[in-house]
PDB file of C-alpha atoms in Angstrom:
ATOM      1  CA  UNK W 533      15.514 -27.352  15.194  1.00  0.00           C
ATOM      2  CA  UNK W 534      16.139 -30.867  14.593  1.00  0.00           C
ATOM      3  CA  UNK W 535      16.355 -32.928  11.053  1.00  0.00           C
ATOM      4  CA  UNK W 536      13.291 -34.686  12.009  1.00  0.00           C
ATOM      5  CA  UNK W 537      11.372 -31.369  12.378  1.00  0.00           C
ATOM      6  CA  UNK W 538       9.324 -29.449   9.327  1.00  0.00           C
ATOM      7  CA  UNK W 539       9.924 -26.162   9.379  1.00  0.00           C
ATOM      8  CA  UNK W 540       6.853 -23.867   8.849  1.00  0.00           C
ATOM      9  CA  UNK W 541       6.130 -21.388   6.074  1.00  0.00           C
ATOM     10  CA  UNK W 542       4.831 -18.070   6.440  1.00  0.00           C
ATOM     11  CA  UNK W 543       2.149 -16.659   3.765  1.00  0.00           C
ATOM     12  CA  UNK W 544       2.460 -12.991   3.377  1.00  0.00           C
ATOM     13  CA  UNK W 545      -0.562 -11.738   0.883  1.00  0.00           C
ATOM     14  CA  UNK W 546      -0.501  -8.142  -0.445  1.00  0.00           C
ATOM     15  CA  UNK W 547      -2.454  -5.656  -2.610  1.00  0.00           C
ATOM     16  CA  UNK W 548      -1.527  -3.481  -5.633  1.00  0.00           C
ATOM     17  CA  UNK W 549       1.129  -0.786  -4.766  1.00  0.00           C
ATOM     18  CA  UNK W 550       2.559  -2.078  -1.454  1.00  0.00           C
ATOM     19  CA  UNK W 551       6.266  -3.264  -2.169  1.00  0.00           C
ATOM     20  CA  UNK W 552       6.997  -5.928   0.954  1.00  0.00           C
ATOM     21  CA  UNK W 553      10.660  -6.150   0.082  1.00  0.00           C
ATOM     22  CA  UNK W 554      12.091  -4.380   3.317  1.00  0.00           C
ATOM     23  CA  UNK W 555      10.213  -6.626   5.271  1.00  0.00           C
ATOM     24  CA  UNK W 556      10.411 -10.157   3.709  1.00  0.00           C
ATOM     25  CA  UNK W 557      14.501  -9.287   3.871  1.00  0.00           C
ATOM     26  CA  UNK W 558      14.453  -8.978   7.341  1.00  0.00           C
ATOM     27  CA  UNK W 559      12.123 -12.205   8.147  1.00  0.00           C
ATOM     28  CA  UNK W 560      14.700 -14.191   6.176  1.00  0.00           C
ATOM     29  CA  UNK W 561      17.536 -12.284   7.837  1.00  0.00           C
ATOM     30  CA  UNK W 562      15.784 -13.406  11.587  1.00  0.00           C
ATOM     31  CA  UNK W 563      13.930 -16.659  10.612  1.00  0.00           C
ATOM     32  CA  UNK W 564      16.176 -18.239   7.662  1.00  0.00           C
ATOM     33  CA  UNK W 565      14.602 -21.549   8.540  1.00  0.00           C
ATOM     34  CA  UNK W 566      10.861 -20.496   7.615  1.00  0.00           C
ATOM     35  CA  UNK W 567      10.125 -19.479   4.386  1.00  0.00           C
ATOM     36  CA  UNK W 568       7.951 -16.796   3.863  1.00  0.00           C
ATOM     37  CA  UNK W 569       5.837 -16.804   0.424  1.00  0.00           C
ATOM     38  CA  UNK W 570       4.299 -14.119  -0.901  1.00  0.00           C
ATOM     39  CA  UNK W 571       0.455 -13.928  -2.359  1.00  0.00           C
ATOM     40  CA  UNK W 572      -0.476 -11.513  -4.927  1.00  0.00           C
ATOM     41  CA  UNK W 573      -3.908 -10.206  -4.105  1.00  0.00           C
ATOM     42  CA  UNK W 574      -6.192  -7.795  -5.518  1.00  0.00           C
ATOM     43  CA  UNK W 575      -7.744  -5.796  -2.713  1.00  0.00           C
ATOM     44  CA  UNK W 576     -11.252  -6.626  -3.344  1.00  0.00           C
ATOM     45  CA  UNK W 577     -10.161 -10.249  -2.536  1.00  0.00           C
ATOM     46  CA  UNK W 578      -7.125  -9.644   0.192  1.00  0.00           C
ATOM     47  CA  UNK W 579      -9.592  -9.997   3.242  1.00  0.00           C
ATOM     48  CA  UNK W 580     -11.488 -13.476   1.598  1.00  0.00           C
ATOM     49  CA  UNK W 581      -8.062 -14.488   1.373  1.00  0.00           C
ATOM     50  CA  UNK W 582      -7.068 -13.819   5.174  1.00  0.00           C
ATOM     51  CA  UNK W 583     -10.202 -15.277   6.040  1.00  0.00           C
ATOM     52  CA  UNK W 584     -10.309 -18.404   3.976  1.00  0.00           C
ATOM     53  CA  UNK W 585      -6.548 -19.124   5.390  1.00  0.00           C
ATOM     54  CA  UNK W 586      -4.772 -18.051   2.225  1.00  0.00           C
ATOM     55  CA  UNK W 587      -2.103 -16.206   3.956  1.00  0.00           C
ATOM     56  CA  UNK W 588      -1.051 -15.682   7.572  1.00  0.00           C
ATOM     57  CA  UNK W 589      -1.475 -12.087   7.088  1.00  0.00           C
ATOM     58  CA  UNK W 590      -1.095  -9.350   4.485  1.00  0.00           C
ATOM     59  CA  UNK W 591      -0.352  -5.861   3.429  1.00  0.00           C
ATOM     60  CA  UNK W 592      -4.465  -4.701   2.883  1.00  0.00           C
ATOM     61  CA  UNK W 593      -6.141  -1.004   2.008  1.00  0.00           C
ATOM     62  CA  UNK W 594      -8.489   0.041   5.009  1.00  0.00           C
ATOM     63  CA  UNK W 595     -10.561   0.250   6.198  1.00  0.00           C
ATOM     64  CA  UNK W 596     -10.878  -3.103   7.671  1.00  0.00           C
ATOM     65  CA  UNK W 597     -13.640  -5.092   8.852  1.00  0.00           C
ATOM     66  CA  UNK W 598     -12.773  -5.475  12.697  1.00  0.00           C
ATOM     67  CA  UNK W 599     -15.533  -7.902  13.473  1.00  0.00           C
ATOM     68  CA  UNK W 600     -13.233 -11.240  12.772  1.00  0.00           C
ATOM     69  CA  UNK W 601      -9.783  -9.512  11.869  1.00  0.00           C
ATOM     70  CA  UNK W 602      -7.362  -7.371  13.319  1.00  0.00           C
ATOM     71  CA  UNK W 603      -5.106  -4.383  11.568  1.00  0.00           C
ATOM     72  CA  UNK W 604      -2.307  -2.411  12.254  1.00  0.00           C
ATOM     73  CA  UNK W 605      -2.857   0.903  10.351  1.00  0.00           C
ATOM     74  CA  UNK W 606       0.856   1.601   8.660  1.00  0.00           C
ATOM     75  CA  UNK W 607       0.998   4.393   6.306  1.00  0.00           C
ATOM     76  CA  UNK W 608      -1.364   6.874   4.556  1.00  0.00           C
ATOM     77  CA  UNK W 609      -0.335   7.402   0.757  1.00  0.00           C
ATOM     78  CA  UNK W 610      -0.170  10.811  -0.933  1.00  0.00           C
ATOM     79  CA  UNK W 611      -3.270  10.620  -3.912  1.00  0.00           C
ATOM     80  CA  UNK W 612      -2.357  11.572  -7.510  1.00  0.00           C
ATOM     81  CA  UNK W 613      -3.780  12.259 -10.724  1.00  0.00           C
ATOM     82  CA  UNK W 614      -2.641  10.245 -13.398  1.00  0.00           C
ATOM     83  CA  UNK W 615      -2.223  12.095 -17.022  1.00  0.00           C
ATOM     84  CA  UNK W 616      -0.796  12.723 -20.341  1.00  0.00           C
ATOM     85  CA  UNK W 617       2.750  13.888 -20.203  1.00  0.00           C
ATOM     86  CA  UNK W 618       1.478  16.625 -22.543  1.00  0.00           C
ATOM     87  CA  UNK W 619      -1.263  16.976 -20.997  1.00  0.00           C
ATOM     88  CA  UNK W 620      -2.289  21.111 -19.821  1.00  0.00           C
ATOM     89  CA  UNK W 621      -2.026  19.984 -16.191  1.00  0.00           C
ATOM     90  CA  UNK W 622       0.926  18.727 -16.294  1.00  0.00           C
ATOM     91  CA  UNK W 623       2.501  22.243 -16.223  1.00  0.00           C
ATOM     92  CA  UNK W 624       1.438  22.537 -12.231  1.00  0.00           C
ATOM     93  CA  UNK W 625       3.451  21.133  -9.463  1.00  0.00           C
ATOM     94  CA  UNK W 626       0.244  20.043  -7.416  1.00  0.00           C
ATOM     95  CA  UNK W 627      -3.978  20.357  -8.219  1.00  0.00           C
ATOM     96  CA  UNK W 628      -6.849  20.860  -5.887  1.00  0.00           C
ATOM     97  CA  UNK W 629      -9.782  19.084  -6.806  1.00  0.00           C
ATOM     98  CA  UNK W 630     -11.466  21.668  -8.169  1.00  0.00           C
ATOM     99  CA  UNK W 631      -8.737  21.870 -10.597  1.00  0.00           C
ATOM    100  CA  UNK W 632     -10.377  18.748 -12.097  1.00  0.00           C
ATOM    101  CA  UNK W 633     -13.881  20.002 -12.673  1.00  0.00           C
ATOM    102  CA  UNK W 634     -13.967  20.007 -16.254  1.00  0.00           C
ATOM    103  CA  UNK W 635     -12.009  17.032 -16.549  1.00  0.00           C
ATOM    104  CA  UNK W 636     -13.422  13.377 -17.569  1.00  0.00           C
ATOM    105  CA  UNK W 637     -11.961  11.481 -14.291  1.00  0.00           C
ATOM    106  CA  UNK W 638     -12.110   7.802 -15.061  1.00  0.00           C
ATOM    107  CA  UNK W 639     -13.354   5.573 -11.667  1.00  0.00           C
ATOM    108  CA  UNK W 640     -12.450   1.976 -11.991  1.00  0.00           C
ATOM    109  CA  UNK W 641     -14.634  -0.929 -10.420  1.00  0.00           C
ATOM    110  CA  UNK W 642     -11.266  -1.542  -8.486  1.00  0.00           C
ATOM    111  CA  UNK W 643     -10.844   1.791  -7.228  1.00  0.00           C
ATOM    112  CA  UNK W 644      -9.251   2.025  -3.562  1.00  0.00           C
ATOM    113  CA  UNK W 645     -10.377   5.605  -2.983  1.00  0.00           C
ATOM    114  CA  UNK W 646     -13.441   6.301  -0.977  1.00  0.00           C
ATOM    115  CA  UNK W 647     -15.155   8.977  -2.762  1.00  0.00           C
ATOM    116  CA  UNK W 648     -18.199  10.375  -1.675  1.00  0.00           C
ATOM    117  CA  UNK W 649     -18.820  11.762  -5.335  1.00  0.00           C
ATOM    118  CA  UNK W 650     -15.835  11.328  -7.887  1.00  0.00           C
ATOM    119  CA  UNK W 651     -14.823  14.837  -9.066  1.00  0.00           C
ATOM    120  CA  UNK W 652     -14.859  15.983 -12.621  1.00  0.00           C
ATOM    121  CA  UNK W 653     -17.373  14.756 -15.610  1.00  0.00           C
ATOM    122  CA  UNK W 654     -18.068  10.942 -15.505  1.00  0.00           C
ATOM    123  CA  UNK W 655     -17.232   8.348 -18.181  1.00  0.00           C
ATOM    124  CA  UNK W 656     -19.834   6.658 -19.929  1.00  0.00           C
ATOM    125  CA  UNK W 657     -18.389   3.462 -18.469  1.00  0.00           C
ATOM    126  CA  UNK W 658     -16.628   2.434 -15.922  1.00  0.00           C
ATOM    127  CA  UNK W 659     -12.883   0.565 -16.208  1.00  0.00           C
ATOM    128  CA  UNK W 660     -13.062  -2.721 -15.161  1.00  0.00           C
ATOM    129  CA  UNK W 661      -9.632  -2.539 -13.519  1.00  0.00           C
ATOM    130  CA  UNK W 662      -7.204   0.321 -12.750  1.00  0.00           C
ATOM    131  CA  UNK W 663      -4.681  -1.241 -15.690  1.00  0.00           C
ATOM    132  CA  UNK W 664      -7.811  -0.349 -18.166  1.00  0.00           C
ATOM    133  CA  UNK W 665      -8.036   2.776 -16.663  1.00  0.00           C
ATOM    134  CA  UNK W 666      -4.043   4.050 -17.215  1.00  0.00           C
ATOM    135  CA  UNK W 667      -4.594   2.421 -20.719  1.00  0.00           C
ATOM    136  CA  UNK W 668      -7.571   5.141 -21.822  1.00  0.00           C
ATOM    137  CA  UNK W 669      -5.510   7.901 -20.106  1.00  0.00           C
ATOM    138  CA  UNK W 670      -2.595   7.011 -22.337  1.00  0.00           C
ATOM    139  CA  UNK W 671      -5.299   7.117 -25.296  1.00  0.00           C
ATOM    140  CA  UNK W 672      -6.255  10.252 -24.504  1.00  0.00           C
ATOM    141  CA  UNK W 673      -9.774   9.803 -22.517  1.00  0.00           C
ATOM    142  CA  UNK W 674      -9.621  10.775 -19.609  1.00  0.00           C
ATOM    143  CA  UNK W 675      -7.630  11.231 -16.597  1.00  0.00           C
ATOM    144  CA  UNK W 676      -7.207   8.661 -13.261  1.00  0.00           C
ATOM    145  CA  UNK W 677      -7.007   9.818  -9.572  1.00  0.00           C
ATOM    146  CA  UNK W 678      -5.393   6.861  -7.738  1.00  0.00           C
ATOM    147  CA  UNK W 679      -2.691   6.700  -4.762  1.00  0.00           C
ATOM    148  CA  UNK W 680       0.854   7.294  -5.888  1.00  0.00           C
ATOM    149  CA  UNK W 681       1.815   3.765  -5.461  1.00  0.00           C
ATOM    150  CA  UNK W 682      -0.448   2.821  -8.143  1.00  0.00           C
ATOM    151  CA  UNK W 683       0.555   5.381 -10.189  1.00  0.00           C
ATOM    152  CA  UNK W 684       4.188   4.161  -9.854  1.00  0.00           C
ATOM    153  CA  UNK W 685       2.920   0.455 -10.794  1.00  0.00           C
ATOM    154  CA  UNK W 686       1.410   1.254 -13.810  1.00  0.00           C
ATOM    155  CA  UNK W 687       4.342   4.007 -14.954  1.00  0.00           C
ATOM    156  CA  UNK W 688       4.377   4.377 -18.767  1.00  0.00           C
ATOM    157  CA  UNK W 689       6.819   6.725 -20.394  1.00  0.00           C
ATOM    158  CA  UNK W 690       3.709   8.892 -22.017  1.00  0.00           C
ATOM    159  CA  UNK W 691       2.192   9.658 -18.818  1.00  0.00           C
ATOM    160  CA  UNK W 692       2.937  11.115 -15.391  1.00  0.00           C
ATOM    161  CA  UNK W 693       1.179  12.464 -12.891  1.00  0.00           C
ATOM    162  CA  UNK W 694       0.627  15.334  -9.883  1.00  0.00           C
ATOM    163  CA  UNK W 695      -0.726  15.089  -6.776  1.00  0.00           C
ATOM    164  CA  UNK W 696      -3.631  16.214  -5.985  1.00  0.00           C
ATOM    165  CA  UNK W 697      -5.503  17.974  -2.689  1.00  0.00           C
ATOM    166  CA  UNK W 698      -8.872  17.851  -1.166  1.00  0.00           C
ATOM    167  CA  UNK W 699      -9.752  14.497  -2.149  1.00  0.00           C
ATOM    168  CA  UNK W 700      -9.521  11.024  -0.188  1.00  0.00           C
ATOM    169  CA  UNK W 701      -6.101   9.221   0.720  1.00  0.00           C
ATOM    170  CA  UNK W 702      -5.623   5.569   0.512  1.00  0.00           C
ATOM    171  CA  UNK W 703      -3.873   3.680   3.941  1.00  0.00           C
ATOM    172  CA  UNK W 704      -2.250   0.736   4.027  1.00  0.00           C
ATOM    173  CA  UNK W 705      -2.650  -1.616   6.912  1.00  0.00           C
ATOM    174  CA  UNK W 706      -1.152  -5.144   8.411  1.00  0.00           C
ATOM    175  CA  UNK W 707      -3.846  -7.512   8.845  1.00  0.00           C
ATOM    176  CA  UNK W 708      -4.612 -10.766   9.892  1.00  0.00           C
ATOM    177  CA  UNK W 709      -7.604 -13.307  11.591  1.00  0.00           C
ATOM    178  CA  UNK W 710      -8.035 -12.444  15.014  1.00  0.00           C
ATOM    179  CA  UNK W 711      -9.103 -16.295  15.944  1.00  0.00           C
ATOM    180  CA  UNK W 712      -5.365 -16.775  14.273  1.00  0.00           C
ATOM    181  CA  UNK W 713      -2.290 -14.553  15.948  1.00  0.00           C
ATOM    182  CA  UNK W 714      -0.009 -17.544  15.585  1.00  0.00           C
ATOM    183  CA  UNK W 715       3.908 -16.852  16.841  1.00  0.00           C
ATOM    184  CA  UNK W 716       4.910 -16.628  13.551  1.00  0.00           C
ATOM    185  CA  UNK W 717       2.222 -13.513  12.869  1.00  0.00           C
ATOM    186  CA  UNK W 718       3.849 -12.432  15.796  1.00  0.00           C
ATOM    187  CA  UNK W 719       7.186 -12.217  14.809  1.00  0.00           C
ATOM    188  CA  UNK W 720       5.905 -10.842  11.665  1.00  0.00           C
ATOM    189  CA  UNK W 721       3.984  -7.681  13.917  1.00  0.00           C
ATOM    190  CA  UNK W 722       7.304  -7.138  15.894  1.00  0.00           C
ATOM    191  CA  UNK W 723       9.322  -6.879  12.194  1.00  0.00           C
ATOM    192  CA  UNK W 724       6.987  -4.246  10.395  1.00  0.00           C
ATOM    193  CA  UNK W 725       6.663  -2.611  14.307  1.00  0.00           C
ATOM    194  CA  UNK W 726      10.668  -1.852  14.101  1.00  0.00           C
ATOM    195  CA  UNK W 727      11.516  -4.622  17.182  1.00  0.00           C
ATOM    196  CA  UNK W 728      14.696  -5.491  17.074  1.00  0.00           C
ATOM    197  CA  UNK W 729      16.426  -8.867  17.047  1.00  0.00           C
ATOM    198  CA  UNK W 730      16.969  -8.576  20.561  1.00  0.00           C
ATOM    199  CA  UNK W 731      13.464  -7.483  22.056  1.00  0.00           C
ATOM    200  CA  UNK W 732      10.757  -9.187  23.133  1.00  0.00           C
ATOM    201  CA  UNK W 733       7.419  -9.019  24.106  1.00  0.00           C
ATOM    202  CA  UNK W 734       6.862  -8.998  27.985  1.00  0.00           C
ATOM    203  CA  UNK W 735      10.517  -9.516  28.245  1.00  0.00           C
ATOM    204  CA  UNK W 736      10.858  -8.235  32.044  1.00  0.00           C
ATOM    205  CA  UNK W 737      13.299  -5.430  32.388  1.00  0.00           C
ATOM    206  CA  UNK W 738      17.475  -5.807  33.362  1.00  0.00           C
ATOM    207  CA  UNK W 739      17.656  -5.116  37.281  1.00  0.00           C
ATOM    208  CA  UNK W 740      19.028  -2.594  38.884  1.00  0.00           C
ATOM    209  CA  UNK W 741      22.765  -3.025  40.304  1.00  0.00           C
ATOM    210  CA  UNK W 742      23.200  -1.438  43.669  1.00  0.00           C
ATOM    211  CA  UNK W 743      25.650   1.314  43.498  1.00  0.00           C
ATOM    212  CA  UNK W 744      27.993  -0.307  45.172  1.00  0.00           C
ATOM    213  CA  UNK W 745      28.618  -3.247  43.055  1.00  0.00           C
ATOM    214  CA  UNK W 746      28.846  -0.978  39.885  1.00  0.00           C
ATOM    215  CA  UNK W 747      30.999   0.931  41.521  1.00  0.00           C
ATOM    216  CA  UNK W 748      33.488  -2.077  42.167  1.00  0.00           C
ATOM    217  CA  UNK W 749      32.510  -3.382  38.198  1.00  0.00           C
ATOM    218  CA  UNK W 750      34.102  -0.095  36.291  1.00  0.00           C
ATOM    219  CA  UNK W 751      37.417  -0.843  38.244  1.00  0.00           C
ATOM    220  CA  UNK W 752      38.510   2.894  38.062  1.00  0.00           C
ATOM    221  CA  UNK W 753      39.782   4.157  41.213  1.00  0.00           C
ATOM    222  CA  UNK W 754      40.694   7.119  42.714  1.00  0.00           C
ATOM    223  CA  UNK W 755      44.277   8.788  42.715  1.00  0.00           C
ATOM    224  CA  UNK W 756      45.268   9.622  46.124  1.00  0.00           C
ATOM    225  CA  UNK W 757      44.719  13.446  46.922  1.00  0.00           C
ATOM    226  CA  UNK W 758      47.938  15.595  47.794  1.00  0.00           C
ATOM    227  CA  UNK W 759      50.608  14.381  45.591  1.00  0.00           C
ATOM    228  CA  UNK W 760      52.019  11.357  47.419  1.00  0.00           C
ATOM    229  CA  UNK W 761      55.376  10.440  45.913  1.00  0.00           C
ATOM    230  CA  UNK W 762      55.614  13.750  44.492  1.00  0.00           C
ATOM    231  CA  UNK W 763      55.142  15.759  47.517  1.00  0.00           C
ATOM    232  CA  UNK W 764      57.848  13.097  48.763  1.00  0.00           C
ATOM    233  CA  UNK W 765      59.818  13.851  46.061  1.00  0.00           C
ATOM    234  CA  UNK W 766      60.260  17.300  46.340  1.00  0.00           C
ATOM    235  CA  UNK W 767      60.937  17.035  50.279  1.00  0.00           C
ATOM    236  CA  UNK W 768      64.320  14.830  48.850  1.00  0.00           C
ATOM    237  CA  UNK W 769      65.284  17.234  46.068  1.00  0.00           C
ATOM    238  CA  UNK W 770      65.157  20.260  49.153  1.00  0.00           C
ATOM    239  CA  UNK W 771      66.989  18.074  51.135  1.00  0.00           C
ATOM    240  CA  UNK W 772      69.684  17.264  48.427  1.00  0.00           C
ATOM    241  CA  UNK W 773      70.234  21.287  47.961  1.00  0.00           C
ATOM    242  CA  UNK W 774      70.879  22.422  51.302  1.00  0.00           C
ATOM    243  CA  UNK W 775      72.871  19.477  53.069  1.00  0.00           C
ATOM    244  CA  UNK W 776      73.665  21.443  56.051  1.00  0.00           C
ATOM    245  CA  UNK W 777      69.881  21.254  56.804  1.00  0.00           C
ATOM    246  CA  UNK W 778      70.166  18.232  58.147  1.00  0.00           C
ATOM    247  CA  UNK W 779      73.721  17.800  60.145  1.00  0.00           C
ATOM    248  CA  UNK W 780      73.597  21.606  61.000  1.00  0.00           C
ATOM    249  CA  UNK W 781      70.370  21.471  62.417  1.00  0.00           C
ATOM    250  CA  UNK W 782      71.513  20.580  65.527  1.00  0.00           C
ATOM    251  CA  UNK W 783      74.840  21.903  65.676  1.00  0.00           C
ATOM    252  CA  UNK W 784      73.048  25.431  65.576  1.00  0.00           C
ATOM    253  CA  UNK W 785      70.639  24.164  68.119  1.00  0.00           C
ATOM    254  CA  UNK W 786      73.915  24.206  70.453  1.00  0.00           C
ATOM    255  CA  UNK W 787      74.809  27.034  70.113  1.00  0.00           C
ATOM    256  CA  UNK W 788      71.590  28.778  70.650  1.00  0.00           C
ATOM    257  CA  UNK W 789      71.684  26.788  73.645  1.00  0.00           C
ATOM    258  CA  UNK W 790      74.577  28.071  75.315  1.00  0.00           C
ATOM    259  CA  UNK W 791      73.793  31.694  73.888  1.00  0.00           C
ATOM    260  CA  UNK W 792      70.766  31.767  76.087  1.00  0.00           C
ATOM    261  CA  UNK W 793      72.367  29.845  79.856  1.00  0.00           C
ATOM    262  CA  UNK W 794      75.290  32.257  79.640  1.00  0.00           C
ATOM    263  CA  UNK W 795      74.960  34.433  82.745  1.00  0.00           C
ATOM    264  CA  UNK W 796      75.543  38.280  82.878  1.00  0.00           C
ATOM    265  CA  UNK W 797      77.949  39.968  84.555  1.00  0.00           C
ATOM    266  CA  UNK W 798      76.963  42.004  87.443  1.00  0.00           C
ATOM    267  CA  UNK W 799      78.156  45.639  86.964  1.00  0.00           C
TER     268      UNK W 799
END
């Protein structure tokens, strides 16, 4: 990049729960020369956001409208119930939703769940916001069923919660403006994907080497079978014990020689 060039930004939007702190460490770890800013949405408003051009792309709750924007489903969260510390409940390790029945569950107009029918007996009134909501269970009305990430957001030391089975789960999804898969949303796919530095999309694969040339590239080679100098070595050391071997050889040769051309006497 040169000092005449602007570098570009990235917009990263995200809902309520989702903690994009892996990711963003990595962008700046690959890209240090974009900066990547971060857009605090609610997630009735995340996709008017994406769509108006608010952010590049952003950590949304499915499902997703597919007609104009694309999603990468991520993660599906475990659901919890949200209570008084002191609460009866509280003395189980995990609730079915019949469990809840008899209990006033409070449904916020910002609810991410996607209930069919909410269990448990309704309030009056609904919370405007799931903040309102944690604030009546802390007063005592009521309990909250929301996805554990939300019930880690709004933590107070009064309350805790369980989770809870048979009712729906929130997921968490990467999405972004089809008409708009810039390189940068790219990059940003390949990061939450797992890609490393290194990898690249439709990068063609390394060639194969012919054996031959591999062979000659390790530069290992083969110690000669049979011993070599030390077969040598031990035809010296036999030689060094018996020295008559070799200058008697054919002395005794001789004489086995004139043994056998003696002639016999004739009786």
């Amino acid at each position: 990049m040169t000092g005449s060039e602007v570098p570009h930004s990235f917009r990263l939007a995200y809902v309520p729960g989702v903690t994009p702190t892996k990711w963003v460490r990595i962008w700046n770890e690959r890209l240090p020369d974009v900066p990547l800013a971060l857009v605090a949405v609610s997630a009735d408003e995340a996709f008017g956001v994406l769509r108006a051009g608010g952010a590049d792309a952003g950590f949304v709750r499915l499902p997703v409208d597919r007609t104009d924007l694309s999603a990468i489903p991520l993660y599906t969260e475990t659901t919890v119930v949200v209570i008084p510390k002191d609460h009866v409940i509280a003395a189980v390790e995990e609730l079915s939703v019949e469990d809840l029945a008899d209990e006033l569950v409070l449904h916020p107009l910002d609810d991410t769940l996607d209930w069919q029918a909410p269990p448990g007996r309704p309030a009056n009134e609904r919370p405007a916001t799931t903040a309102d909501a944690v604030e009546l269970v802390a007063a005592g009305v009521g309990v909250l069923v929301v996805p554990q990430s939300l019930a880690r957001l709004h933590h107070r030391r009064d309350l805790t919660y369980r989770p809870v089975s048979g009712v729906p789960e929130s997921r968490v999804a990467l999405s972004w403006p089809q008409e708009e898969t810039t390189d940068l949303v790219e990059e940003f796919i390949g990061i939450v994907r797992g890609r490393t530095v290194n990898s690249t999309r439709g990068r063609p694969p390394t060639p194969p080497q012919p054996k031959g040339k591999r062979a000659e590239a390790g530069g290992a080679q083969r110690k000669p079978a049979g011993g070599g100098k030390q077969a040598a070595g031990r035809s010296g050391k036999a030689g060094a014990k018996n020295p008559r071997a070799g200058s008697g050889g054919p002395k005794g040769a001789k004489g086995a020689a004139a043994k056998r051309g003696k002639p016999r006497r004739k009786p």
